[in-house]
PDB file of C-alpha atoms in Angstrom:
ATOM      1  CA  MET A 870      92.921 142.641 100.159  1.00 45.00           C
ATOM      2  CA  LYS A 871      95.725 141.381 100.783  1.00 43.00           C
ATOM      3  CA  LYS A 872      98.312 140.665  97.557  1.00 45.00           C
ATOM      4  CA  LEU A 873      99.506 137.324  97.213  1.00 38.00           C
ATOM      5  CA  VAL A 874     103.147 137.567  96.956  1.00 39.00           C
ATOM      6  CA  ILE A 875     105.072 134.200  95.795  1.00 40.00           C
ATOM      7  CA  SER A 876     108.786 133.573  96.463  1.00 37.00           C
ATOM      8  CA  ASN A 877     111.292 133.513  94.185  1.00 45.00           C
ATOM      9  CA  ASN A 878     112.057 130.378  95.676  1.00 46.00           C
ATOM     10  CA  TYR A 879     108.874 128.774  95.121  1.00 35.00           C
ATOM     11  CA  LYS A 880     108.671 125.645  92.854  1.00 40.00           C
ATOM     12  CA  LYS A 881     105.768 124.062  91.664  1.00 39.00           C
ATOM     13  CA  PRO A 882     105.356 120.474  91.857  1.00 44.00           C
ATOM     14  CA  ALA A 883     107.211 118.312  88.979  1.00 54.00           C
ATOM     15  CA  PRO A 884     104.639 115.598  87.798  1.00 61.00           C
ATOM     16  CA  ASN A 885     107.010 114.425  85.648  1.00 77.00           C
ATOM     17  CA  ARG A 886     109.986 113.845  88.175  1.00 90.00           C
ATOM     18  CA  PRO A 887     110.312 110.257  89.693  1.00 95.00           C
ATOM     19  CA  LEU A 888     108.828 109.358  92.893  1.00 96.00           C
ATOM     20  CA  THR A 889     111.188 108.851  95.925  1.00 96.00           C
ATOM     21  CA  ALA A 890     108.461 106.241  97.267  1.00 97.00           C
ATOM     22  CA  ILE A 891     105.368 104.853  97.028  1.00 98.00           C
ATOM     23  CA  ILE A 892     103.421 103.219 100.288  1.00 98.00           C
ATOM     24  CA  ILE A 893     100.932 100.417  99.875  1.00 98.00           C
ATOM     25  CA  ARG A 894      98.852  99.643 102.711  1.00 98.00           C
ATOM     26  CA  THR A 895      95.715  97.174 103.461  1.00 97.00           C
ATOM     27  CA  ALA A 896      92.150  98.939 103.346  1.00 96.00           C
ATOM     28  CA  ALA A 897      90.044  98.677 106.490  1.00 94.00           C
ATOM     29  CA  GLY A 898      87.994  96.082 106.958  1.00 94.00           C
ATOM     30  CA  ASN A 899      89.661  94.134 103.881  1.00 96.00           C
ATOM     31  CA  PHE A 900      93.174  92.629 103.912  1.00 96.00           C
ATOM     32  CA  CYS A 901      92.747  91.600 100.624  1.00 97.00           C
ATOM     33  CA  ARG A 902      92.536  95.274  99.068  1.00 98.00           C
ATOM     34  CA  GLY A 903      94.558  98.571  99.763  1.00 98.00           C
ATOM     35  CA  TRP A 904      96.007 101.425  99.007  1.00 98.00           C
ATOM     36  CA  LEU A 905      98.742 103.028  96.687  1.00 98.00           C
ATOM     37  CA  THR A 906      99.801 106.269  97.754  1.00 97.00           C
ATOM     38  CA  GLY A 907     102.767 108.696  96.552  1.00 95.00           C
ATOM     39  CA  GLY A 908     103.542 111.918  94.947  1.00 91.00           C
ATOM     40  CA  GLY A 909      99.700 113.005  95.057  1.00 91.00           C
ATOM     41  CA  LEU A 910      98.144 109.726  93.403  1.00 92.00           C
ATOM     42  CA  THR A 911      96.056 107.390  95.384  1.00 96.00           C
ATOM     43  CA  VAL A 912      94.821 104.485  94.004  1.00 96.00           C
ATOM     44  CA  PRO A 913      93.187 101.356  95.093  1.00 97.00           C
ATOM     45  CA  VAL A 914      94.805  98.404  94.725  1.00 98.00           C
ATOM     46  CA  ALA A 915      93.902  94.550  94.904  1.00 98.00           C
ATOM     47  CA  LEU A 916      96.415  92.500  97.053  1.00 98.00           C
ATOM     48  CA  GLY A 917      97.222  88.524  97.428  1.00 98.00           C
ATOM     49  CA  ARG A 918      94.527  86.733  98.971  1.00 97.00           C
ATOM     50  CA  GLY A 919      96.651  86.019 102.021  1.00 97.00           C
ATOM     51  CA  GLY A 920      97.030  89.768 102.961  1.00 97.00           C
ATOM     52  CA  ILE A 921     100.169  91.309 103.300  1.00 98.00           C
ATOM     53  CA  LEU A 922     102.622  89.092 105.511  1.00 97.00           C
ATOM     54  CA  ALA A 923     105.831  89.917 106.890  1.00 96.00           C
ATOM     55  CA  ASN A 924     107.052  85.898 106.718  1.00 95.00           C
ATOM     56  CA  LYS A 925     106.152  85.171 102.544  1.00 97.00           C
ATOM     57  CA  ARG A 926     106.313  81.896 101.637  1.00 96.00           C
ATOM     58  CA  GLU A 927     106.054  80.353  98.267  1.00 96.00           C
ATOM     59  CA  GLY A 928     101.938  79.433  97.348  1.00 94.00           C
ATOM     60  CA  ASP A 929     100.774  81.115 100.557  1.00 97.00           C
ATOM     61  CA  GLY A 930      98.840  83.728  98.391  1.00 97.00           C
ATOM     62  CA  GLY A 931     100.577  86.613 100.524  1.00 97.00           C
ATOM     63  CA  THR A 932     101.785  90.419  99.222  1.00 98.00           C
ATOM     64  CA  PRO A 933     105.246  90.547 101.156  1.00 98.00           C
ATOM     65  CA  ARG A 934     105.580  93.169 103.703  1.00 98.00           C
ATOM     66  CA  GLY A 935     108.909  94.895 103.288  1.00 98.00           C
ATOM     67  CA  SER A 936     110.615  97.937 101.230  1.00 98.00           C
ATOM     68  CA  PHE A 937     111.537  96.823  97.707  1.00 98.00           C
ATOM     69  CA  ARG A 938     112.752  98.495  94.831  1.00 98.00           C
ATOM     70  CA  PRO A 939     111.091  98.047  90.916  1.00 98.00           C
ATOM     71  CA  ARG A 940     113.565  96.197  88.509  1.00 97.00           C
ATOM     72  CA  GLN A 941     111.908  96.854  84.672  1.00 97.00           C
ATOM     73  CA  LEU A 942     108.623  97.322  82.800  1.00 98.00           C
ATOM     74  CA  TRP A 943     107.386  94.083  81.178  1.00 98.00           C
ATOM     75  CA  TRP A 944     104.968  95.428  78.678  1.00 97.00           C
ATOM     76  CA  ARG A 945     102.559  93.482  75.819  1.00 98.00           C
ATOM     77  CA  ALA A 946     103.536  95.696  72.532  1.00 97.00           C
ATOM     78  CA  ASP A 947     101.222  93.241  70.952  1.00 97.00           C
ATOM     79  CA  ARG A 948      98.493  95.396  72.310  1.00 97.00           C
ATOM     80  CA  HIS A 949      99.708  98.666  73.276  1.00 96.00           C
ATOM     81  CA  GLY A 950     102.214 101.185  72.691  1.00 96.00           C
ATOM     82  CA  ARG A 951     105.429 101.859  74.846  1.00 97.00           C
ATOM     83  CA  PRO A 952     104.362 103.578  78.195  1.00 97.00           C
ATOM     84  CA  ARG A 953     106.470 106.805  79.247  1.00 97.00           C
ATOM     85  CA  THR A 954     108.478 105.648  82.129  1.00 97.00           C
ATOM     86  CA  PHE A 955     111.445 105.749  83.824  1.00 98.00           C
ATOM     87  CA  LEU A 956     112.169 102.277  83.815  1.00 98.00           C
ATOM     88  CA  ALA A 957     114.055  99.689  81.621  1.00 98.00           C
ATOM     89  CA  VAL A 958     111.498  98.579  79.278  1.00 98.00           C
ATOM     90  CA  ARG A 959     111.069  95.237  77.935  1.00 97.00           C
ATOM     91  CA  PRO A 960     108.077  93.725  75.564  1.00 98.00           C
ATOM     92  CA  ILE A 961     106.733  90.562  76.394  1.00 97.00           C
ATOM     93  CA  LYS A 962     107.489  87.671  73.911  1.00 95.00           C
ATOM     94  CA  PRO A 963     105.591  84.501  73.803  1.00 93.00           C
ATOM     95  CA  GLU A 964     107.837  82.320  74.738  1.00 93.00           C
ATOM     96  CA  ASP A 965     108.749  84.820  78.569  1.00 95.00           C
ATOM     97  CA  ALA A 966     107.414  83.189  81.708  1.00 95.00           C
ATOM     98  CA  TRP A 967     108.798  83.263  85.195  1.00 94.00           C
ATOM     99  CA  CYS A 968     110.272  80.027  87.288  1.00 93.00           C
ATOM    100  CA  GLU A 969     108.016  79.704  90.279  1.00 92.00           C
ATOM    101  CA  ASP A 970     109.591  76.592  91.372  1.00 92.00           C
ATOM    102  CA  PRO A 971     111.688  76.486  94.487  1.00 94.00           C
ATOM    103  CA  ALA A 972     113.601  73.462  93.297  1.00 94.00           C
ATOM    104  CA  ASP A 973     114.602  74.996  90.005  1.00 91.00           C
ATOM    105  CA  ARG A 974     117.704  76.788  89.304  1.00 91.00           C
ATOM    106  CA  HIS A 975     116.058  79.332  87.800  1.00 91.00           C
ATOM    107  CA  TYR A 976     113.696  80.262  90.357  1.00 94.00           C
ATOM    108  CA  ASN A 977     112.457  83.885  90.736  1.00 95.00           C
ATOM    109  CA  ARG A 978     113.756  84.690  87.509  1.00 94.00           C
ATOM    110  CA  PRO A 979     112.392  85.124  83.843  1.00 94.00           C
ATOM    111  CA  LEU A 980     113.109  82.257  81.226  1.00 92.00           C
ATOM    112  CA  ARG A 981     112.298  81.385  77.839  1.00 92.00           C
ATOM    113  CA  LEU A 982     109.743  78.275  77.110  1.00 88.00           C
ATOM    114  CA  THR A 983     109.593  76.508  74.072  1.00 79.00           C
ATOM    115  CA  ALA A 984     106.203  75.944  72.468  1.00 69.00           C
ATOM    116  CA  ASP A 985     105.712  72.208  74.505  1.00 66.00           C
ATOM    117  CA  SER A 986     107.185  73.043  77.918  1.00 68.00           C
ATOM    118  CA  GLY A 987     105.120  74.116  80.714  1.00 62.00           C
ATOM    119  CA  GLY A 988     105.407  77.067  83.225  1.00 64.00           C
ATOM    120  CA  ASP A 989     103.716  80.776  84.325  1.00 78.00           C
ATOM    121  CA  ARG A 990     103.661  82.259  80.567  1.00 88.00           C
ATOM    122  CA  LEU A 991     103.518  86.204  81.118  1.00 95.00           C
ATOM    123  CA  THR A 992     101.325  86.389  77.602  1.00 94.00           C
ATOM    124  CA  ARG A 993      98.158  85.814  78.876  1.00 94.00           C
ATOM    125  CA  ALA A 994      95.046  85.533  77.315  1.00 94.00           C
ATOM    126  CA  ASP A 995      93.226  88.075  79.563  1.00 96.00           C
ATOM    127  CA  HIS A 996      95.113  91.461  80.297  1.00 97.00           C
ATOM    128  CA  LEU A 997      95.984  90.894  83.837  1.00 97.00           C
ATOM    129  CA  TYR A 998      99.879  91.051  82.572  1.00 98.00           C
ATOM    130  CA  ASP A 999      99.830  93.516  79.821  1.00 98.00           C
ATOM    131  CA  PHE A1000     101.818  95.748  82.255  1.00 98.00           C
ATOM    132  CA  ILE A1001     103.870  93.587  84.783  1.00 98.00           C
ATOM    133  CA  VAL A1002     106.776  95.639  87.101  1.00 98.00           C
ATOM    134  CA  GLU A1003     109.257  93.415  88.090  1.00 97.00           C
ATOM    135  CA  ILE A1004     110.338  94.212  91.731  1.00 98.00           C
ATOM    136  CA  ASP A1005     113.261  92.902  93.530  1.00 97.00           C
ATOM    137  CA  HIS A1006     111.320  91.085  96.122  1.00 97.00           C
ATOM    138  CA  ASN A1007     113.608  87.529  97.190  1.00 96.00           C
ATOM    139  CA  THR A1008     116.273  88.524  94.458  1.00 95.00           C
ATOM    140  CA  ARG A1009     119.668  89.252  96.637  1.00 92.00           C
ATOM    141  CA  PRO A1010     119.777  87.074  97.605  1.00 94.00           C
ATOM    142  CA  ARG A1011     117.200  84.329  96.277  1.00 95.00           C
ATOM    143  CA  ILE A1012     116.048  81.783  98.698  1.00 96.00           C
ATOM    144  CA  ALA A1013     114.249  78.538  97.366  1.00 96.00           C
ATOM    145  CA  GLY A1014     110.332  78.972  98.810  1.00 95.00           C
ATOM    146  CA  ARG A1015     110.275  82.838 100.200  1.00 96.00           C
ATOM    147  CA  GLY A1016     108.188  83.643  97.338  1.00 95.00           C
ATOM    148  CA  SER A1017     108.563  84.666  93.310  1.00 96.00           C
ATOM    149  CA  ALA A1018     107.233  86.137  90.746  1.00 94.00           C
ATOM    150  CA  VAL A1019     105.803  89.190  92.858  1.00 97.00           C
ATOM    151  CA  PHE A1020     104.674  91.948  90.541  1.00 98.00           C
ATOM    152  CA  LEU A1021     102.931  94.909  89.960  1.00 98.00           C
ATOM    153  CA  HIS A1022     100.315  94.734  87.574  1.00 98.00           C
ATOM    154  CA  LEU A1023      96.676  95.053  86.096  1.00 98.00           C
ATOM    155  CA  ALA A1024      93.638  94.330  88.468  1.00 98.00           C
ATOM    156  CA  ARG A1025      90.824  91.951  87.624  1.00 96.00           C
ATOM    157  CA  GLU A1026      87.246  94.126  86.835  1.00 89.00           C
ATOM    158  CA  ASN A1027      86.421  93.040  90.671  1.00 92.00           C
ATOM    159  CA  PHE A1028      89.480  93.614  92.305  1.00 95.00           C
ATOM    160  CA  ALA A1029      89.480  90.135  93.306  1.00 97.00           C
ATOM    161  CA  PRO A1030      92.469  88.853  95.442  1.00 98.00           C
ATOM    162  CA  THR A1031      96.025  88.250  93.319  1.00 98.00           C
ATOM    163  CA  ALA A1032      98.302  85.350  93.947  1.00 96.00           C
ATOM    164  CA  GLY A1033     100.567  87.982  95.979  1.00 97.00           C
ATOM    165  CA  CYS A1034     101.139  90.723  93.514  1.00 98.00           C
ATOM    166  CA  VAL A1035      99.529  94.427  93.737  1.00 98.00           C
ATOM    167  CA  SER A1036      97.016  94.844  90.874  1.00 98.00           C
ATOM    168  CA  MET A1037      95.213  97.925  89.658  1.00 98.00           C
ATOM    169  CA  THR A1038      93.583  99.560  87.060  1.00 98.00           C
ATOM    170  CA  LYS A1039      94.960 100.408  83.747  1.00 97.00           C
ATOM    171  CA  PRO A1040      94.572 104.214  83.638  1.00 97.00           C
ATOM    172  CA  ALA A1041      96.522 103.941  87.239  1.00 97.00           C
ATOM    173  CA  MET A1042      99.012 101.692  86.277  1.00 98.00           C
ATOM    174  CA  LEU A1043      99.881 104.280  83.306  1.00 97.00           C
ATOM    175  CA  HIS A1044      99.803 107.052  85.961  1.00 96.00           C
ATOM    176  CA  LEU A1045     101.943 105.449  88.081  1.00 97.00           C
ATOM    177  CA  LEU A1046     104.521 104.169  85.350  1.00 97.00           C
ATOM    178  CA  ARG A1047     105.069 107.791  84.184  1.00 97.00           C
ATOM    179  CA  ARG A1048     106.519 108.247  87.558  1.00 97.00           C
ATOM    180  CA  LEU A1049     108.442 105.027  88.244  1.00 97.00           C
ATOM    181  CA  SER A1050     112.094 104.867  88.408  1.00 97.00           C
ATOM    182  CA  PRO A1051     114.592 102.326  89.479  1.00 98.00           C
ATOM    183  CA  LYS A1052     115.095 104.364  92.807  1.00 97.00           C
ATOM    184  CA  THR A1053     111.776 104.702  93.620  1.00 98.00           C
ATOM    185  CA  ARG A1054     110.959 102.776  96.830  1.00 98.00           C
ATOM    186  CA  ILE A1055     107.454 100.856  96.876  1.00 98.00           C
ATOM    187  CA  VAL A1056     106.785 100.342 100.977  1.00 98.00           C
ATOM    188  CA  ILE A1057     104.618  97.438 101.169  1.00 98.00           C
ATOM    189  CA  GLY A1058     102.697  97.446 104.830  1.00 95.00           C
TER     190      GLY A1058
END
């Protein structure tokens, strides 16, 4: 019987180290669904109703093709404890919103709304935005009409298509958050 020899140079996989990259691809036969893979993790995701698009436009429902970085995590502190992550973390407040108006100087940026003003509020009655990973899509430079508010967030129960984001289950999100850092590349396409 052969004896198993383990070299002193052998390193155990480090599940607590940040991921260098995750890859998001379309699932076979359904352009609104996909798979997120990286660091031994493979999870199903919902994509935009327009599928993955190379030429993303505001309102097209497409998930942008490209390589991005996570900027920070927004989370509903009133619903969940602070998750473990290497990302900067920001609790979502009732006045937090995201500007999706290409004519506005705050386009594709977070903003604070008053109780009587409209906008895409980040506090939702459902749980889709309980955890939002902001990515650097259309940020440097910001180009009006090239897409805004592209996030990683929680999926609907039936994995219905998103408006252009990538969504997943809460357990998958929490597992992914433990490994995401500002240096992780998010490759879509």
